[in-house]
XYZ file of C-alpha atoms in Angstrom:
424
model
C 0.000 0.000 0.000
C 1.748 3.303 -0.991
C -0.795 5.903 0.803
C 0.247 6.474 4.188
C -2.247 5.766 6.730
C -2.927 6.688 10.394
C -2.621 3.697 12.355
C -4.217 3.599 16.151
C -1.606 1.344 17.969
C -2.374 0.437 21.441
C -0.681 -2.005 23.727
C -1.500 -2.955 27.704
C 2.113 -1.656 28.975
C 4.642 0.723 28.044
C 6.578 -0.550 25.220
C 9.714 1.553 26.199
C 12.250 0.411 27.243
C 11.814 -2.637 24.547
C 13.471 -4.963 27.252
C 10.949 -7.087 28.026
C 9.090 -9.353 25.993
C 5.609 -7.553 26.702
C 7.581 -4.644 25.460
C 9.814 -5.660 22.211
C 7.367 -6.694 19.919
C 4.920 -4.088 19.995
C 8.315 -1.452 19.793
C 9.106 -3.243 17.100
C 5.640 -3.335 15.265
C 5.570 0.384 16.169
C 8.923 1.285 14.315
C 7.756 -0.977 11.200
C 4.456 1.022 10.964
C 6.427 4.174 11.008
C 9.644 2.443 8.426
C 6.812 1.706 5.842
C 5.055 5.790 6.006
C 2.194 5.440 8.401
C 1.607 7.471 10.872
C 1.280 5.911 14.475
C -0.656 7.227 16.967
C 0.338 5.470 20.306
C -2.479 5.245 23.106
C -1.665 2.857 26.038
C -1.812 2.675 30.077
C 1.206 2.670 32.218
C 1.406 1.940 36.039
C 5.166 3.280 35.801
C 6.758 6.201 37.458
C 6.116 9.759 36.047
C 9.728 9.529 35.643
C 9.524 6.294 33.856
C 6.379 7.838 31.422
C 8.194 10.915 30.604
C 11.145 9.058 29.305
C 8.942 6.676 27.415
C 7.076 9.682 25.913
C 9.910 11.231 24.675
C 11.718 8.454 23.374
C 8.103 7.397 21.314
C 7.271 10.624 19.859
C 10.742 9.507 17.963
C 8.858 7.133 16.230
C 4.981 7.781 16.653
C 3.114 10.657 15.293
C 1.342 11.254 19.055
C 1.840 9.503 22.154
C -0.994 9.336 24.572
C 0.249 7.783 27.893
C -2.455 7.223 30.468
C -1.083 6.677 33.923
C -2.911 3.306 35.492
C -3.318 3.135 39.280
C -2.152 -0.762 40.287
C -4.516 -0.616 43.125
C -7.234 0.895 41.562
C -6.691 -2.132 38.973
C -6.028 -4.717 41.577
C -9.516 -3.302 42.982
C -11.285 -3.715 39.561
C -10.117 -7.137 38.902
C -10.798 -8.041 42.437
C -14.202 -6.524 42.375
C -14.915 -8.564 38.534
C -13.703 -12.313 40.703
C -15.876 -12.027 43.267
C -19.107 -11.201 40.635
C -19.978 -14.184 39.276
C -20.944 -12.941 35.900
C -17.894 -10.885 35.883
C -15.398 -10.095 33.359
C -11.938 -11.709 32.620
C -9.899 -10.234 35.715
C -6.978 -9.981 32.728
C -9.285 -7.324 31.045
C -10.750 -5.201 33.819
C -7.222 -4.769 35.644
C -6.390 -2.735 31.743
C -10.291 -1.314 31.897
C -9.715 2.657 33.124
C -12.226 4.820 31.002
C -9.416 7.482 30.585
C -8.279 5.433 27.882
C -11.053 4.628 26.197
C -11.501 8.899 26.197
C -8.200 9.067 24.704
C -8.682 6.775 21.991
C -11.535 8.662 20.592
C -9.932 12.125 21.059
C -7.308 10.549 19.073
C -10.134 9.306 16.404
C -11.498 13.141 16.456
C -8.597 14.684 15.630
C -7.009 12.591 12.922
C -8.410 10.689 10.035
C -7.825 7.162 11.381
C -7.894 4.426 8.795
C -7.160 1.418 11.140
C -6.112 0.054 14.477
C -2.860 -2.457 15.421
C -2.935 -3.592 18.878
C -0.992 -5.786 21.387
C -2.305 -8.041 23.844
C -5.797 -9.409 23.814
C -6.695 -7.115 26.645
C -6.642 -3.491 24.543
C -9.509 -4.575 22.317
C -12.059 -3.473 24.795
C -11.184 0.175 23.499
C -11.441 -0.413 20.010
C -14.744 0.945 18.943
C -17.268 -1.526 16.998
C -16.808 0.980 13.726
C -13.401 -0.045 13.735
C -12.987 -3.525 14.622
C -13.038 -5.247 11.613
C -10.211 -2.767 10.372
C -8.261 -3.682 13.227
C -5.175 -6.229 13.589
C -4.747 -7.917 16.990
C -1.735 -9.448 18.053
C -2.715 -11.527 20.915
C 0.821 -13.629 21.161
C -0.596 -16.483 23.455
C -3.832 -17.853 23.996
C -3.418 -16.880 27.397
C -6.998 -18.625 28.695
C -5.180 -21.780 28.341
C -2.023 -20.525 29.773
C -4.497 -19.786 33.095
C -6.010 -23.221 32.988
C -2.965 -24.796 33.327
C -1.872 -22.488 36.359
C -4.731 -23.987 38.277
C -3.819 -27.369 38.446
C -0.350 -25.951 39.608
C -1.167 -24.172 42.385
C -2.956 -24.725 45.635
C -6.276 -22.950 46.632
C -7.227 -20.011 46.116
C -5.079 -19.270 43.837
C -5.939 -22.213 41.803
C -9.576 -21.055 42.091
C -8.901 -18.002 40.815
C -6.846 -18.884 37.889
C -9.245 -21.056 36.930
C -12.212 -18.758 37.250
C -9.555 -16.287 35.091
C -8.901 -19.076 32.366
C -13.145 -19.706 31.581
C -13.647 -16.301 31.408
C -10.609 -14.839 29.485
C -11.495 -17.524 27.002
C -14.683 -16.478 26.389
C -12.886 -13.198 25.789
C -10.650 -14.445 23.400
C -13.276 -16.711 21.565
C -15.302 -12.676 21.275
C -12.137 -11.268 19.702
C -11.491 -13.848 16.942
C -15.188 -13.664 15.782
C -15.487 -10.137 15.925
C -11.611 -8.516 14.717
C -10.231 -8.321 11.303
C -7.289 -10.224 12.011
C -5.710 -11.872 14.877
C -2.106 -13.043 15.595
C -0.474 -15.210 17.651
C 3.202 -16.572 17.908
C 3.030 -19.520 16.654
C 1.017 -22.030 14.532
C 0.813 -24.261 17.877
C -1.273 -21.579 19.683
C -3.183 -21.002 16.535
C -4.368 -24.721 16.388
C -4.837 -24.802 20.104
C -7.577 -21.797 19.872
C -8.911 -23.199 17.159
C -9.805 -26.408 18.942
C -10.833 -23.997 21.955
C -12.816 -21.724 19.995
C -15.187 -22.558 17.366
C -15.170 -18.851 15.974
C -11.361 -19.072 15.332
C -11.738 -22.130 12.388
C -13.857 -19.297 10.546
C -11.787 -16.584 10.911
C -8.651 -14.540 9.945
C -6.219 -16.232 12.485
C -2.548 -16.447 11.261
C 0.974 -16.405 13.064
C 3.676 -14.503 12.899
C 6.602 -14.994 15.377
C 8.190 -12.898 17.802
C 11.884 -11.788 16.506
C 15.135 -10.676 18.328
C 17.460 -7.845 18.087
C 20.534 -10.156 16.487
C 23.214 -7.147 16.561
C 21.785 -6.658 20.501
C 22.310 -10.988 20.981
C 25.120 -11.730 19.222
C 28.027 -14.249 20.183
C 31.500 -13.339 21.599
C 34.142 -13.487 24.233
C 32.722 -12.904 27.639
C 36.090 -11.703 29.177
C 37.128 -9.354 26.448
C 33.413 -8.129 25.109
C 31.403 -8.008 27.907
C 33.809 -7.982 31.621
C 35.173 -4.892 31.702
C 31.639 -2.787 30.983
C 29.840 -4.997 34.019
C 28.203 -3.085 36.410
C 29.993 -2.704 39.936
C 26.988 -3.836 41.471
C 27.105 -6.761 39.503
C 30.250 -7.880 39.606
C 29.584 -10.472 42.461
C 27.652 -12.787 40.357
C 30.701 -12.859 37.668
C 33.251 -13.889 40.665
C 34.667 -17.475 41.761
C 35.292 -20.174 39.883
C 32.380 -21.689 38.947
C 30.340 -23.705 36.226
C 27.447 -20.901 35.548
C 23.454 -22.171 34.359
C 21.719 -19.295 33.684
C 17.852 -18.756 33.268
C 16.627 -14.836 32.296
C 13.324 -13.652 32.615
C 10.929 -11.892 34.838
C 11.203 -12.694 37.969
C 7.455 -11.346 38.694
C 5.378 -13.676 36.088
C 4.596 -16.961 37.749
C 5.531 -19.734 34.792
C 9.314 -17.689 35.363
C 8.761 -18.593 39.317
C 7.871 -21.738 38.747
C 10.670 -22.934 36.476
C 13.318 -21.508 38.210
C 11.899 -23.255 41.947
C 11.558 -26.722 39.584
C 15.269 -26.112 38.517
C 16.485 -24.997 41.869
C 14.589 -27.497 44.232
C 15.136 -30.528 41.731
C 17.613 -29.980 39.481
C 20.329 -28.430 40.661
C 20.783 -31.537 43.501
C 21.657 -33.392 40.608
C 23.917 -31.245 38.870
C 25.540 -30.853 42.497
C 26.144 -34.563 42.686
C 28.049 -34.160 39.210
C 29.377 -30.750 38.759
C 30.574 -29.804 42.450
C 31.065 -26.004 41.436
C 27.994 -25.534 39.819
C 25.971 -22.091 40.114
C 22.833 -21.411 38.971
C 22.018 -17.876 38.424
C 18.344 -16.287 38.496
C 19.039 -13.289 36.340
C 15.546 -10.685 35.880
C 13.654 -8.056 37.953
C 11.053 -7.724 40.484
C 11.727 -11.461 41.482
C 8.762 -12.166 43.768
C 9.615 -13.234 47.537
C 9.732 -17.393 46.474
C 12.371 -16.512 44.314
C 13.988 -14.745 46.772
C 14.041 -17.111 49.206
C 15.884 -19.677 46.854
C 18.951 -17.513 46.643
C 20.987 -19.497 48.905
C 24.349 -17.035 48.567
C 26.449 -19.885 47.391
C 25.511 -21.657 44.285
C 21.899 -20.304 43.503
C 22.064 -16.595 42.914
C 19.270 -14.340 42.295
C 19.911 -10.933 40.513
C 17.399 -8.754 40.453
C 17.198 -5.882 37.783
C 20.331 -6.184 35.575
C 21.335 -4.137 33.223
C 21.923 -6.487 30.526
C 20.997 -9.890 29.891
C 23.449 -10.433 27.095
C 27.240 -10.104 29.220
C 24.808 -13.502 31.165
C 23.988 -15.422 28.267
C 27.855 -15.289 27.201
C 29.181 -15.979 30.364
C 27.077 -18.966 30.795
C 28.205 -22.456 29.911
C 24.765 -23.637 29.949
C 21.433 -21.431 29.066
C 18.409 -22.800 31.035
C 14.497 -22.539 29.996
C 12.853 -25.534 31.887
C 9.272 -23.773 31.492
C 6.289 -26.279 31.919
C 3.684 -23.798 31.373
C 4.890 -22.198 28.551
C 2.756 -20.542 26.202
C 3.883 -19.636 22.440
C 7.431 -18.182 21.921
C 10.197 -17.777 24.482
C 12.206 -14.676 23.901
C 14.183 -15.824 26.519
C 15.467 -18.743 24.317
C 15.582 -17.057 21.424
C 18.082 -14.049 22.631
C 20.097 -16.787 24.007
C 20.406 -18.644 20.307
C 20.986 -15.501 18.962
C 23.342 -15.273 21.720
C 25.187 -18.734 20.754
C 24.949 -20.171 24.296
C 24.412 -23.633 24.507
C 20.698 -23.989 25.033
C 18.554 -26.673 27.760
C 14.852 -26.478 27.410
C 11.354 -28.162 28.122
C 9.499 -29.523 24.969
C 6.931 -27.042 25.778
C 9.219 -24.458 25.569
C 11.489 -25.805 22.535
C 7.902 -25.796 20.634
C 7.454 -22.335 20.103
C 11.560 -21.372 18.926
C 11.839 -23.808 16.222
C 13.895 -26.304 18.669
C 15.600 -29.379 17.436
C 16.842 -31.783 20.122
C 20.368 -32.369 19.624
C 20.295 -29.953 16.709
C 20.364 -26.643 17.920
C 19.515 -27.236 21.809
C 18.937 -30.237 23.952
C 15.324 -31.060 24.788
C 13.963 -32.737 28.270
C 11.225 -32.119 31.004
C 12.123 -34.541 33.945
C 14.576 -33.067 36.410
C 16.776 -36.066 35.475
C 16.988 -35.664 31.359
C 17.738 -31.349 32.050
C 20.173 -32.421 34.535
C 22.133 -34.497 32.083
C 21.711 -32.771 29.466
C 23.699 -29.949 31.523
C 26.065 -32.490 32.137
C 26.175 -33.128 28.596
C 27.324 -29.667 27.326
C 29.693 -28.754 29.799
C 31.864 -32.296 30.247
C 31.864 -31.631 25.938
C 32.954 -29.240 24.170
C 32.516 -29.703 20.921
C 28.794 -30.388 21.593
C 28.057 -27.039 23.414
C 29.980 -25.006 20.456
C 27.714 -27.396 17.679
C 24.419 -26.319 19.119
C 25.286 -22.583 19.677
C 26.169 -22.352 16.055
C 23.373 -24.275 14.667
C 20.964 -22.129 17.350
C 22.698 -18.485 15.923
C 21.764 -20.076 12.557
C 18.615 -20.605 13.249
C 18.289 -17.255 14.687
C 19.157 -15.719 11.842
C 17.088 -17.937 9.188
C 13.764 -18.096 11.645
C 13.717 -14.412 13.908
C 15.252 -11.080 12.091
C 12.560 -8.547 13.432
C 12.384 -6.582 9.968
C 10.638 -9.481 7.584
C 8.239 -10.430 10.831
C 6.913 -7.068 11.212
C 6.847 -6.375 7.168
C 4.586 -9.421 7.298
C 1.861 -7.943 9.863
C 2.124 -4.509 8.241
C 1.478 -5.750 4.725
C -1.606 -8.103 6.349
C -2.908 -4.668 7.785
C -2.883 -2.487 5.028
C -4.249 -5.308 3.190
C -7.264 -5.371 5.596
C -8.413 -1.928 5.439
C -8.053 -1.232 1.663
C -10.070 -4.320 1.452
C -12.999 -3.228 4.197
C -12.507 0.910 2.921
């Protein structure tokens, strides 16, 4: 499409700084909008800092036309979604933590004031403030079908919480099943979670559902020398978890989002007393922020570590001899193995996980889900050499073949403009 149009983009966080995965993508889409002539006009909530909001603003009016940031109180939202559990005909507690009817006031000021031709959107939650008029010009990407994601957190957990994320998983997939029948187009990460909502959702075998995968910054991840590319710029206050000599297993992610918790206790509770028995200097390192207090609690100061905000996850994906991603409710794609193959460390994960990255056992990673097959498949990599540098080639390769942002976003650009010339 040569005209450029004005493109409503709204996503449920804000996507600056693109360093987490809730954030990358939609940057990314953002950017591609803007590379291709459209003008973006960015509306989304933020429970950040003003400090934090100001720097995002600035740094997105780069890119986007307008930036409309609406600050989000978290207890206000906690209230909402707490209020919507205890209703029985209540709404997903997903969407009415996002629901604040300042944004849905922004969105149509935004509508008033410029001659909107479509909407792009991030996370299945924003589509409440899409208005009807515009829906079926409108391309969601939803990434996960996160209803199923839920369901599987209940039989994880003990009461209540398993109550309420199974209250959360019937509702939010009603939500989802809405979306599919009644959006232009809807995305998710891979053709896995597009076959799973289709066999959740009857609406979804009728309509526009396709997948496009998430991508990776490959001059951010690339390969190298820990000691001469990435030790002398580490943070003072990092420094510590670089020290001793030590065999280091490292696992990056938020620290906050519960199938991170629960992957890192599974590894630290059941495999690391194996890798112990085998590998008596051994440390595995929990490296993302917020971690909640259960991840706390399994930093033992010797040989399981937990970071906390770092500044970069690459310097820990060099310096490791062994990337870790035992997820077992993982939904879609893992950035978090991704930047690591882009990264060229030798890669561990779950099948669930390996699903979603294009993951080869004994090709470009080594694949298990019992505490035993991760544990020697660490064992594996480090007692051989040649193994560990195979798979961190053929992983960069794939990388490079599967995950370059710029063709990923070209394709849900081109499937947008396509859309509204078609309904305009």
């Amino acid at each position: 499409m040569a005209r450029s149009l004005d493109i409503v983009f709204i996503c449920h966080k804000l996507p600056y700084p693109p360093h987490k995965g809730f954030q990358v993508k939609p940057f990314h889409m953002m950017k591609g909008l803007a590379r291709r002539g459209h003008k973006v006009h960015l509306v989304c909530p933020a429970t950040a800092s003003s400090a934090e909001i100001e720097i995002a603003r600035v740094e997105m009016q780069k890119i986007c036309a307008t930036v409309t940031i609406v600050p989000l109180s978290p207890w206000e939202s906690r209230i909402n979604a707490g209020l919507a559990l205890i209703n029985p005909w209540g709404a997903s507690l997903s969407v009415k933590y996002f629901a604040t009817h300042a944004l849905s006031k922004a969105v149509a000021s935004v509508i008033a004031a410029h001659p909107i031709a479509g909407f792009m959107l991030y996370s299945s939650t924003t589509a409440q403030y899409v208005p009807p008029e515009f829906r079926k010009r409108c391309l969601i990407d939803m990434g996960d079908v996160d209803s199923a994601k839920w369901s599987e957190l209940s039989g994880k957990t003990d009461f209540p919480m398993s109550w309420v994320y199974r209250v959360e998983g019937k509702r939010l997939y009603q939500y989802e099943h809405w979306v599919v029948e009644n959006f232009g187009l809807t995305n998710l990460a891979t053709p896995a979670e597009c076959e799973l909502l289709k066999e959740l959702s009857p609406a979804a075998k009728k309509n526009q559902l396709f997948s496009t995968p998430n991508g990776t910054d490959t001059t951010k991840f690339t390969p190298g020398d820990f000691a001469t590319l990435d030790k002398p710029h580490i943070p003072e206050s990092e420094t510590r978890f670089f020290a001793g000599d030590c065999v280091p297993i490292v696992f990056t992610g938020a620290m906050d989002y519960d199938p991170n918790v629960e992957a890192v206790a599974f590894f630290a509770k059941d495999v690391m007393p194996l890798l112990r028995a085998r590998i008596p200097n051994v440390r595995f390192l929990i490296v993302g922020g917020h971690p909640k207090p259960e991840v706390k609690a399994l930093d033992n100061g010797i040989d399981v570590l937990v970071t906390g905000y770092v500044k970069d996850a690459p310097p820990y994906m060099r310096y490791a001899r062994v990337v870790v991603v035992p997820l077992r409710l993982a939904r879609g794609i893992q950035n978090k193995a991704i930047e690591a193959m882009a990264c060229g460390s030798p890669l561990v994960c779950t099948s669930l996980a390996a699903k979603g990255v294009a993951g080869l056992h004994n090709v470009n990673m080594l694949v298990g889900d019992s505490a035993q097959e991760i544990a020697g498949h660490v064992i594996a990599i480090v007692a051989q050499p040649e193994l560990a540098a195979r798979l961190a080639r053929d992983a960069r390769e794939t990388v490079l073949k599967k995950y370059e942002w710029t063709p990923i976003i070209d394709e849900l650009v081109t499937r947008l403009e396509g859309l509204i010339e078609q309904k305009t």
